[in-house]
PDB file of C-alpha atoms and ligand atoms in Angstrom:
ATOM      1  CA  MET A   1     168.635  46.745  60.617  1.00 94.00           C
ATOM      2  CA  ARG A   2     166.370  45.497  63.549  1.00 98.00           C
ATOM      3  CA  LEU A   3     163.349  45.691  61.643  1.00 98.00           C
ATOM      4  CA  ALA A   4     164.278  44.839  58.327  1.00 98.00           C
ATOM      5  CA  ASP A   5     161.237  44.411  55.887  1.00 95.00           C
ATOM      6  CA  LYS A   6     158.766  44.120  58.636  1.00 98.00           C
ATOM      7  CA  ILE A   7     155.302  45.369  58.085  1.00 98.00           C
ATOM      8  CA  CYS A   8     154.472  47.942  60.953  1.00 99.00           C
ATOM      9  CA  ILE A   9     151.294  49.660  61.913  1.00 99.00           C
ATOM     10  CA  VAL A  10     152.002  52.717  64.281  1.00 98.00           C
ATOM     11  CA  THR A  11     148.909  54.651  65.742  1.00 98.00           C
ATOM     12  CA  GLY A  12     148.973  58.274  66.691  1.00 98.00           C
ATOM     13  CA  ALA A  13     151.965  58.710  64.054  1.00 98.00           C
ATOM     14  CA  ALA A  14     151.492  62.058  63.216  1.00 97.00           C
ATOM     15  CA  SER A  15     153.215  63.570  66.579  1.00 97.00           C
ATOM     16  CA  GLY A  16     155.139  63.176  69.530  1.00 98.00           C
ATOM     17  CA  ILE A  17     156.051  59.385  70.425  1.00 98.00           C
ATOM     18  CA  GLY A  18     154.194  58.009  67.416  1.00 98.00           C
ATOM     19  CA  ARG A  19     155.739  60.064  64.895  1.00 97.00           C
ATOM     20  CA  ALA A  20     159.434  59.207  66.516  1.00 98.00           C
ATOM     21  CA  THR A  21     158.848  55.693  66.621  1.00 98.00           C
ATOM     22  CA  ALA A  22     157.294  55.493  63.188  1.00 98.00           C
ATOM     23  CA  GLU A  23     160.611  57.514  61.880  1.00 97.00           C
ATOM     24  CA  ARG A  24     162.823  55.054  63.957  1.00 98.00           C
ATOM     25  CA  PHE A  25     161.136  51.903  62.696  1.00 98.00           C
ATOM     26  CA  ALA A  26     161.661  53.174  59.064  1.00 98.00           C
ATOM     27  CA  ARG A  27     165.126  53.755  59.621  1.00 97.00           C
ATOM     28  CA  GLU A  28     165.806  50.215  61.048  1.00 98.00           C
ATOM     29  CA  GLY A  29     164.360  48.620  57.807  1.00 98.00           C
ATOM     30  CA  ALA A  30     160.630  48.343  58.300  1.00 98.00           C
ATOM     31  CA  LEU A  31     157.770  49.499  56.094  1.00 98.00           C
ATOM     32  CA  VAL A  32     155.442  51.747  58.256  1.00 98.00           C
ATOM     33  CA  TYR A  33     151.833  52.543  58.031  1.00 98.00           C
ATOM     34  CA  ALA A  34     151.666  55.774  60.107  1.00 98.00           C
ATOM     35  CA  ALA A  35     148.118  56.092  61.231  1.00 98.00           C
ATOM     36  CA  ASP A  36     146.657  59.037  62.929  1.00 98.00           C
ATOM     37  CA  ILE A  37     143.277  60.766  63.295  1.00 98.00           C
ATOM     38  CA  ALA A  38     145.416  63.793  62.102  1.00 97.00           C
ATOM     39  CA  ALA A  39     146.672  64.420  58.745  1.00 89.00           C
ATOM     40  CA  GLY A  40     150.406  63.375  58.792  1.00 80.00           C
ATOM     41  CA  PRO A  41     153.380  64.952  56.886  1.00 81.00           C
ATOM     42  CA  ARG A  42     153.842  63.778  53.636  1.00 83.00           C
ATOM     43  CA  ASP A  43     154.705  59.975  52.605  1.00 84.00           C
ATOM     44  CA  GLU A  44     158.481  59.042  52.744  1.00 85.00           C
ATOM     45  CA  ASP A  45     160.336  56.338  51.497  1.00 87.00           C
ATOM     46  CA  ARG A  46     159.410  53.950  53.829  1.00 96.00           C
ATOM     47  CA  VAL A  47     156.637  55.496  56.029  1.00 97.00           C
ATOM     48  CA  PHE A  48     153.086  55.773  54.541  1.00 97.00           C
ATOM     49  CA  HIS A  49     150.423  58.007  56.476  1.00 97.00           C
ATOM     50  CA  ARG A  50     146.984  57.024  56.782  1.00 97.00           C
ATOM     51  CA  LYS A  51     143.809  58.627  58.103  1.00 97.00           C
ATOM     52  CA  LEU A  52     142.673  56.666  61.234  1.00 98.00           C
ATOM     53  CA  ASP A  53     140.325  57.196  63.957  1.00 98.00           C
ATOM     54  CA  VAL A  54     141.494  54.075  66.257  1.00 99.00           C
ATOM     55  CA  SER A  55     137.719  54.240  67.830  1.00 98.00           C
ATOM     56  CA  ASP A  56     136.561  53.558  64.495  1.00 98.00           C
ATOM     57  CA  LEU A  57     136.499  49.683  64.106  1.00 98.00           C
ATOM     58  CA  PRO A  58     135.107  49.525  60.320  1.00 98.00           C
ATOM     59  CA  ALA A  59     137.972  52.268  59.714  1.00 98.00           C
ATOM     60  CA  TRP A  60     140.742  49.632  61.175  1.00 98.00           C
ATOM     61  CA  ALA A  61     139.188  46.815  59.174  1.00 98.00           C
ATOM     62  CA  GLY A  62     139.792  49.194  55.890  1.00 98.00           C
ATOM     63  CA  LEU A  63     143.368  49.689  56.908  1.00 98.00           C
ATOM     64  CA  VAL A  64     144.247  46.001  57.927  1.00 98.00           C
ATOM     65  CA  GLU A  65     142.557  44.812  54.623  1.00 98.00           C
ATOM     66  CA  GLU A  66     144.724  47.577  52.621  1.00 98.00           C
ATOM     67  CA  ILE A  67     148.004  46.248  54.491  1.00 98.00           C
ATOM     68  CA  ASP A  68     147.201  42.594  54.243  1.00 98.00           C
ATOM     69  CA  GLY A  69     146.253  42.904  50.572  1.00 98.00           C
ATOM     70  CA  ARG A  70     149.402  44.564  49.608  1.00 98.00           C
ATOM     71  CA  HIS A  71     152.021  42.539  51.632  1.00 98.00           C
ATOM     72  CA  GLY A  72     150.373  39.507  53.233  1.00 98.00           C
ATOM     73  CA  ARG A  73     151.051  40.209  56.544  1.00 98.00           C
ATOM     74  CA  VAL A  74     151.378  42.597  59.544  1.00 98.00           C
ATOM     75  CA  ASP A  75     154.519  41.867  61.483  1.00 99.00           C
ATOM     76  CA  VAL A  76     154.351  44.582  64.377  1.00 99.00           C
ATOM     77  CA  LEU A  77     151.409  46.773  65.767  1.00 99.00           C
ATOM     78  CA  PHE A  78     152.245  49.686  68.092  1.00 99.00           C
ATOM     79  CA  ASN A  79     149.127  51.272  69.498  1.00 99.00           C
ATOM     80  CA  CYS A  80     150.386  54.697  70.381  1.00 99.00           C
ATOM     81  CA  ALA A  81     147.433  57.279  69.694  1.00 98.00           C
ATOM     82  CA  GLY A  82     146.005  58.560  72.938  1.00 98.00           C
ATOM     83  CA  PHE A  83     145.563  61.999  75.046  1.00 98.00           C
ATOM     84  CA  VAL A  84     145.089  62.928  78.346  1.00 97.00           C
ATOM     85  CA  GLY A  85     142.036  64.947  77.718  1.00 97.00           C
ATOM     86  CA  SER A  86     141.004  66.028  81.235  1.00 97.00           C
ATOM     87  CA  TYR A  87     142.575  66.402  84.754  1.00 96.00           C
ATOM     88  CA  ASP A  88     139.342  66.113  86.637  1.00 98.00           C
ATOM     89  CA  SER A  89     138.868  63.440  89.194  1.00 98.00           C
ATOM     90  CA  LEU A  90     135.953  61.039  88.744  1.00 97.00           C
ATOM     91  CA  THR A  91     133.135  62.891  90.657  1.00 98.00           C
ATOM     92  CA  GLU A  92     133.956  65.833  88.399  1.00 98.00           C
ATOM     93  CA  ILE A  93     134.593  64.820  84.853  1.00 98.00           C
ATOM     94  CA  PRO A  94     131.874  65.331  82.267  1.00 98.00           C
ATOM     95  CA  LEU A  95     130.767  61.913  81.133  1.00 98.00           C
ATOM     96  CA  ASP A  96     131.016  62.595  77.506  1.00 98.00           C
ATOM     97  CA  VAL A  97     134.687  63.630  78.127  1.00 98.00           C
ATOM     98  CA  TRP A  98     134.992  60.535  79.981  1.00 98.00           C
ATOM     99  CA  HIS A  99     133.829  58.341  77.090  1.00 98.00           C
ATOM    100  CA  ARG A 100     135.810  60.147  74.395  1.00 98.00           C
ATOM    101  CA  ILE A 101     139.056  59.418  76.271  1.00 98.00           C
ATOM    102  CA  VAL A 102     138.111  55.761  76.980  1.00 98.00           C
ATOM    103  CA  ALA A 103     136.968  55.324  73.361  1.00 99.00           C
ATOM    104  CA  THR A 104     140.564  56.278  72.080  1.00 98.00           C
ATOM    105  CA  ASN A 105     142.920  55.149  74.923  1.00 98.00           C
ATOM    106  CA  GLN A 106     141.374  51.859  75.589  1.00 98.00           C
ATOM    107  CA  THR A 107     139.050  50.646  73.090  1.00 99.00           C
ATOM    108  CA  GLY A 108     141.197  51.907  70.427  1.00 99.00           C
ATOM    109  CA  VAL A 109     143.880  49.726  71.840  1.00 99.00           C
ATOM    110  CA  PHE A 110     141.136  47.053  71.722  1.00 99.00           C
ATOM    111  CA  TYR A 111     139.957  47.513  68.247  1.00 99.00           C
ATOM    112  CA  GLY A 112     143.564  47.508  66.919  1.00 99.00           C
ATOM    113  CA  MET A 113     144.567  44.178  68.499  1.00 99.00           C
ATOM    114  CA  ARG A 114     141.060  42.954  67.382  1.00 99.00           C
ATOM    115  CA  SER A 115     141.942  43.931  63.826  1.00 99.00           C
ATOM    116  CA  VAL A 116     145.385  42.801  63.529  1.00 99.00           C
ATOM    117  CA  ILE A 117     145.568  39.673  65.575  1.00 99.00           C
ATOM    118  CA  PRO A 118     143.715  37.436  63.132  1.00 98.00           C
ATOM    119  CA  VAL A 119     146.443  38.284  60.323  1.00 98.00           C
ATOM    120  CA  MET A 120     149.199  37.682  63.158  1.00 98.00           C
ATOM    121  CA  ARG A 121     147.889  34.269  63.752  1.00 98.00           C
ATOM    122  CA  ARG A 122     147.510  33.225  60.020  1.00 98.00           C
ATOM    123  CA  ALA A 123     151.328  33.990  59.924  1.00 98.00           C
ATOM    124  CA  GLY A 124     151.980  32.339  63.369  1.00 98.00           C
ATOM    125  CA  ALA A 125     153.918  35.347  64.190  1.00 98.00           C
ATOM    126  CA  GLY A 126     153.579  39.047  65.728  1.00 98.00           C
ATOM    127  CA  ALA A 127     154.713  41.660  67.920  1.00 99.00           C
ATOM    128  CA  ILE A 128     152.237  44.199  69.505  1.00 99.00           C
ATOM    129  CA  VAL A 129     153.546  47.221  71.771  1.00 99.00           C
ATOM    130  CA  ASN A 130     150.449  48.817  73.595  1.00 99.00           C
ATOM    131  CA  MET A 131     150.905  52.410  74.951  1.00 99.00           C
ATOM    132  CA  SER A 132     149.932  52.658  78.541  1.00 99.00           C
ATOM    133  CA  SER A 133     151.751  55.264  81.053  1.00 98.00           C
ATOM    134  CA  ALA A 134     153.490  55.308  84.404  1.00 98.00           C
ATOM    135  CA  TRP A 135     149.829  56.581  85.167  1.00 97.00           C
ATOM    136  CA  GLY A 136     148.454  53.149  84.172  1.00 98.00           C
ATOM    137  CA  LEU A 137     150.630  51.619  87.021  1.00 98.00           C
ATOM    138  CA  ILE A 138     150.143  53.996  90.011  1.00 97.00           C
ATOM    139  CA  GLY A 139     147.567  56.200  91.082  1.00 95.00           C
ATOM    140  CA  SER A 140     147.521  60.066  91.059  1.00 92.00           C
ATOM    141  CA  ALA A 141     145.039  62.586  92.166  1.00 94.00           C
ATOM    142  CA  GLY A 142     142.704  63.531  89.038  1.00 95.00           C
ATOM    143  CA  VAL A 143     143.201  62.419  85.432  1.00 97.00           C
ATOM    144  CA  ALA A 144     140.614  59.760  86.369  1.00 98.00           C
ATOM    145  CA  ALA A 145     139.484  58.919  82.580  1.00 98.00           C
ATOM    146  CA  TYR A 146     143.166  58.876  81.645  1.00 98.00           C
ATOM    147  CA  GLN A 147     144.333  56.557  84.365  1.00 98.00           C
ATOM    148  CA  ALA A 148     141.245  54.365  84.055  1.00 98.00           C
ATOM    149  CA  SER A 149     142.049  53.707  80.367  1.00 98.00           C
ATOM    150  CA  LYS A 150     145.846  53.493  80.664  1.00 98.00           C
ATOM    151  CA  GLY A 151     145.327  51.054  83.459  1.00 98.00           C
ATOM    152  CA  ALA A 152     142.815  48.890  81.368  1.00 99.00           C
ATOM    153  CA  VAL A 153     145.621  48.820  78.556  1.00 99.00           C
ATOM    154  CA  THR A 154     148.115  47.487  80.953  1.00 98.00           C
ATOM    155  CA  VAL A 155     145.855  44.566  81.949  1.00 98.00           C
ATOM    156  CA  MET A 156     144.403  44.096  78.301  1.00 98.00           C
ATOM    157  CA  THR A 157     148.198  43.875  77.287  1.00 99.00           C
ATOM    158  CA  LYS A 158     148.841  40.793  79.649  1.00 98.00           C
ATOM    159  CA  ASN A 159     145.333  39.002  78.421  1.00 99.00           C
ATOM    160  CA  ALA A 160     146.350  39.188  75.116  1.00 99.00           C
ATOM    161  CA  ALA A 161     149.898  38.073  75.752  1.00 99.00           C
ATOM    162  CA  ILE A 162     148.633  34.986  77.432  1.00 98.00           C
ATOM    163  CA  SER A 163     145.701  34.371  74.985  1.00 98.00           C
ATOM    164  CA  TYR A 164     147.883  34.367  71.723  1.00 98.00           C
ATOM    165  CA  ALA A 165     151.104  33.210  72.988  1.00 98.00           C
ATOM    166  CA  ALA A 166     150.650  29.969  71.250  1.00 98.00           C
ATOM    167  CA  ASP A 167     150.247  31.632  67.941  1.00 98.00           C
ATOM    168  CA  GLY A 168     153.695  33.273  68.106  1.00 98.00           C
ATOM    169  CA  ILE A 169     152.268  36.542  69.049  1.00 99.00           C
ATOM    170  CA  ARG A 170     153.979  38.778  71.544  1.00 99.00           C
ATOM    171  CA  VAL A 171     152.020  41.690  73.360  1.00 99.00           C
ATOM    172  CA  ASN A 172     153.991  43.919  75.810  1.00 99.00           C
ATOM    173  CA  SER A 173     153.102  47.550  76.843  1.00 99.00           C
ATOM    174  CA  VAL A 174     155.315  50.694  77.638  1.00 99.00           C
ATOM    175  CA  HIS A 175     154.949  53.057  80.264  1.00 98.00           C
ATOM    176  CA  PRO A 176     156.449  56.472  79.756  1.00 98.00           C
ATOM    177  CA  GLY A 177     156.859  58.789  82.689  1.00 98.00           C
ATOM    178  CA  LEU A 178     156.707  62.480  81.565  1.00 98.00           C
ATOM    179  CA  ILE A 179     158.016  62.867  77.839  1.00 98.00           C
ATOM    180  CA  THR A 180     158.327  66.231  75.955  1.00 98.00           C
ATOM    181  CA  THR A 181     156.046  66.235  73.359  1.00 98.00           C
ATOM    182  CA  PRO A 182     153.217  68.621  71.747  1.00 96.00           C
ATOM    183  CA  MET A 183     150.827  66.911  74.531  1.00 95.00           C
ATOM    184  CA  THR A 184     152.783  67.716  77.515  1.00 96.00           C
ATOM    185  CA  ASP A 185     153.858  71.035  75.896  1.00 95.00           C
ATOM    186  CA  ALA A 186     150.356  71.881  75.937  1.00 94.00           C
ATOM    187  CA  GLN A 187     149.443  70.915  79.345  1.00 93.00           C
ATOM    188  CA  ASP A 188     149.868  73.429  82.957  1.00 94.00           C
ATOM    189  CA  PRO A 189     153.622  73.820  83.129  1.00 96.00           C
ATOM    190  CA  GLU A 190     153.231  73.392  86.749  1.00 96.00           C
ATOM    191  CA  ILE A 191     151.925  69.854  86.374  1.00 95.00           C
ATOM    192  CA  SER A 192     155.252  69.190  84.117  1.00 96.00           C
ATOM    193  CA  ALA A 193     157.426  70.909  86.624  1.00 97.00           C
ATOM    194  CA  GLU A 194     156.147  68.851  89.646  1.00 96.00           C
ATOM    195  CA  LEU A 195     156.586  65.456  87.557  1.00 97.00           C
ATOM    196  CA  VAL A 196     160.292  66.722  86.909  1.00 98.00           C
ATOM    197  CA  ARG A 197     160.747  67.296  90.436  1.00 98.00           C
ATOM    198  CA  GLN A 198     159.411  63.661  91.319  1.00 97.00           C
ATOM    199  CA  THR A 199     161.836  62.078  88.327  1.00 98.00           C
ATOM    200  CA  PRO A 200     164.942  60.741  89.894  1.00 98.00           C
ATOM    201  CA  LEU A 201     166.562  61.308  86.721  1.00 98.00           C
ATOM    202  CA  GLY A 202     165.639  65.056  87.167  1.00 98.00           C
ATOM    203  CA  ARG A 203     164.247  65.674  83.543  1.00 98.00           C
ATOM    204  CA  ALA A 204     161.727  65.010  81.259  1.00 98.00           C
ATOM    205  CA  GLY A 205     162.475  62.057  78.624  1.00 98.00           C
ATOM    206  CA  SER A 206     162.380  62.458  74.888  1.00 98.00           C
ATOM    207  CA  ALA A 207     160.153  60.946  72.414  1.00 98.00           C
ATOM    208  CA  ALA A 208     163.248  59.142  70.969  1.00 98.00           C
ATOM    209  CA  GLU A 209     164.117  57.618  74.208  1.00 98.00           C
ATOM    210  CA  VAL A 210     160.572  55.993  74.519  1.00 99.00           C
ATOM    211  CA  ALA A 211     161.059  54.821  70.784  1.00 99.00           C
ATOM    212  CA  ASN A 212     163.917  52.999  71.706  1.00 98.00           C
ATOM    213  CA  ALA A 213     162.169  50.941  74.049  1.00 98.00           C
ATOM    214  CA  VAL A 214     159.326  50.237  71.584  1.00 99.00           C
ATOM    215  CA  LEU A 215     161.810  49.116  69.154  1.00 99.00           C
ATOM    216  CA  PHE A 216     163.208  46.865  71.443  1.00 98.00           C
ATOM    217  CA  LEU A 217     159.858  45.120  72.174  1.00 99.00           C
ATOM    218  CA  ALA A 218     158.803  45.158  68.530  1.00 99.00           C
ATOM    219  CA  SER A 219     162.165  43.501  67.271  1.00 98.00           C
ATOM    220  CA  ASP A 220     163.291  40.082  67.532  1.00 98.00           C
ATOM    221  CA  GLU A 221     165.783  41.135  70.378  1.00 98.00           C
ATOM    222  CA  ALA A 222     162.799  40.781  72.802  1.00 98.00           C
ATOM    223  CA  SER A 223     161.682  37.259  71.423  1.00 98.00           C
ATOM    224  CA  PHE A 224     161.417  35.790  74.654  1.00 98.00           C
ATOM    225  CA  ILE A 225     159.508  38.739  76.233  1.00 99.00           C
ATOM    226  CA  THR A 226     155.573  38.700  76.426  1.00 99.00           C
ATOM    227  CA  GLY A 227     152.968  40.046  78.731  1.00 98.00           C
ATOM    228  CA  ALA A 228     155.700  42.592  80.190  1.00 98.00           C
ATOM    229  CA  GLN A 229     155.477  46.196  81.410  1.00 98.00           C
ATOM    230  CA  LEU A 230     158.399  48.531  80.102  1.00 98.00           C
ATOM    231  CA  VAL A 231     158.526  51.349  82.110  1.00 98.00           C
ATOM    232  CA  VAL A 232     160.414  54.405  80.470  1.00 99.00           C
ATOM    233  CA  ASP A 233     160.370  57.175  83.413  1.00 98.00           C
ATOM    234  CA  GLY A 234     163.772  58.186  84.418  1.00 98.00           C
ATOM    235  CA  GLY A 235     162.831  56.440  87.925  1.00 98.00           C
ATOM    236  CA  LEU A 236     159.361  58.389  88.418  1.00 98.00           C
ATOM    237  CA  ILE A 237     157.379  55.353  89.793  1.00 97.00           C
ATOM    238  CA  VAL A 238     160.447  53.716  91.667  1.00 95.00           C
ATOM    239  CA  HIS A 239     159.633  55.508  94.901  1.00 85.00           C
TER     240      HIS A 239
HETATM  241  N1  LIG B   1     153.894  62.715  76.296  1.00 95.75           N
HETATM  242  C1  LIG B   1     154.072  61.922  77.900  1.00 95.75           C
HETATM  243  O1  LIG B   1     154.423  62.249  78.694  1.00 95.75           O
HETATM  244  C2  LIG B   1     153.285  60.777  77.684  1.00 95.75           C
HETATM  245  C3  LIG B   1     153.373  59.644  78.991  1.00 95.75           C
HETATM  246  C4  LIG B   1     152.752  58.663  78.888  1.00 95.75           C
HETATM  247  C5  LIG B   1     152.079  58.112  78.068  1.00 95.75           C
HETATM  248  N2  LIG B   1     152.143  58.855  76.784  1.00 95.75           N
HETATM  249  C6  LIG B   1     150.987  58.353  75.885  1.00 95.75           C
HETATM  250  O2  LIG B   1     151.873  58.251  74.598  1.00 95.75           O
HETATM  251  C7  LIG B   1     151.038  58.470  73.468  1.00 95.75           C
HETATM  252  C8  LIG B   1     151.616  59.520  72.575  1.00 95.75           C
HETATM  253  O3  LIG B   1     151.357  60.846  73.329  1.00 95.75           O
HETATM  254  P1  LIG B   1     152.280  62.090  72.805  1.00 95.75           P
HETATM  255  O4  LIG B   1     152.805  62.527  74.206  1.00 95.75           O
HETATM  256  O5  LIG B   1     153.175  61.441  71.951  1.00 95.75           O
HETATM  257  O6  LIG B   1     151.222  62.859  72.343  1.00 95.75           O
HETATM  258  P2  LIG B   1     150.964  63.761  70.925  1.00 95.75           P
HETATM  259  O7  LIG B   1     149.632  64.527  71.223  1.00 95.75           O
HETATM  260  O8  LIG B   1     151.859  64.272  70.360  1.00 95.75           O
HETATM  261  O9  LIG B   1     150.577  62.627  69.993  1.00 95.75           O
HETATM  262  C9  LIG B   1     149.251  61.879  69.909  1.00 95.75           C
HETATM  263  C10 LIG B   1     149.055  61.486  68.671  1.00 95.75           C
HETATM  264  O10 LIG B   1     147.645  60.719  68.780  1.00 95.75           O
HETATM  265  C11 LIG B   1     146.804  61.257  67.804  1.00 95.75           C
HETATM  266  N3  LIG B   1     145.354  60.779  68.090  1.00 95.75           N
HETATM  267  C12 LIG B   1     144.735  60.949  69.095  1.00 95.75           C
HETATM  268  N4  LIG B   1     143.353  60.531  69.234  1.00 95.75           N
HETATM  269  C13 LIG B   1     143.434  59.645  67.961  1.00 95.75           C
HETATM  270  C14 LIG B   1     142.380  58.776  67.647  1.00 95.75           C
HETATM  271  N5  LIG B   1     141.305  58.682  68.081  1.00 95.75           N
HETATM  272  N6  LIG B   1     142.473  58.114  66.423  1.00 95.75           N
HETATM  273  C15 LIG B   1     144.123  58.211  65.895  1.00 95.75           C
HETATM  274  N7  LIG B   1     144.947  59.122  66.390  1.00 95.75           N
HETATM  275  C16 LIG B   1     144.598  60.062  67.370  1.00 95.75           C
HETATM  276  C17 LIG B   1     146.837  62.741  67.734  1.00 95.75           C
HETATM  277  O11 LIG B   1     146.430  63.133  66.543  1.00 95.75           O
HETATM  278  C18 LIG B   1     148.290  62.900  67.847  1.00 95.75           C
HETATM  279  O12 LIG B   1     148.879  62.877  66.528  1.00 95.75           O
HETATM  280  C19 LIG B   1     149.623  58.824  74.142  1.00 95.75           C
HETATM  281  O13 LIG B   1     148.972  57.420  74.000  1.00 95.75           O
HETATM  282  C20 LIG B   1     149.900  59.159  75.566  1.00 95.75           C
HETATM  283  O14 LIG B   1     148.793  58.962  76.454  1.00 95.75           O
HETATM  284  C21 LIG B   1     152.670  59.986  76.858  1.00 95.75           C
END
């Protein structure tokens, strides 16, 4: 039980990596608030689904107030909600699409930390894991808004790690390569095939393999790790 009785929030938890992580956290003894803009499956023993658009700050306040009122703390926040949204380059991407992607992937992570950190500071403890991407560390042609938003998450994580270390709050980011989820199932198969060709381990990863990394960073096993970027990509960006 690596998260015994921890109170956790996981965003983007109705699907893919967020869902796998919420389920894993619960199996490790946590109580999990699984937040998503889409309706989640039915509440289970230790997983409670809540509707949340991460780009809506008042909605965040409502969720954190509910959890703080019930449990008096939030121990773990995993900001996972996000989407690619567009493969366009920065001269091609429609402005409204750019702003939608940034609103969820980047501002959503900012809002999550802004809403939860005061509760963690009061307790003098907390662990935050932010979902970036391999594409938040290296450049690639196209996908301009996604790369910008995930790059921002990489450095926002380090900013928060330094700013709140004295409050006992650890903040780290995860950087998956190609992971098989509904998001990547929906993309052009040629993009996925090319990414597999570039991946030294020669395959896509699974949501469970990312959940393992998030679990480690969220748990007390990572008690001396903050501001780190944990890459989970089968070697994609090692070249
Ligand atoms: N799958 C990959 O290859 C991969 C690689 C690197 C990073 N990521 C990141 O991992 C995260 C999860 O992706 P996934 O592959 O599991 O995709 P997914 O589509 O299976 O799950 C994403 C979830 O986020 C939710 N979501 C989207 N916008 C939201 C919003 N505004 N508020 C709340 N929830 C919202 C969706 O409803 C969905 O349930 C994303 O941030 C993605 O960028 C994925």
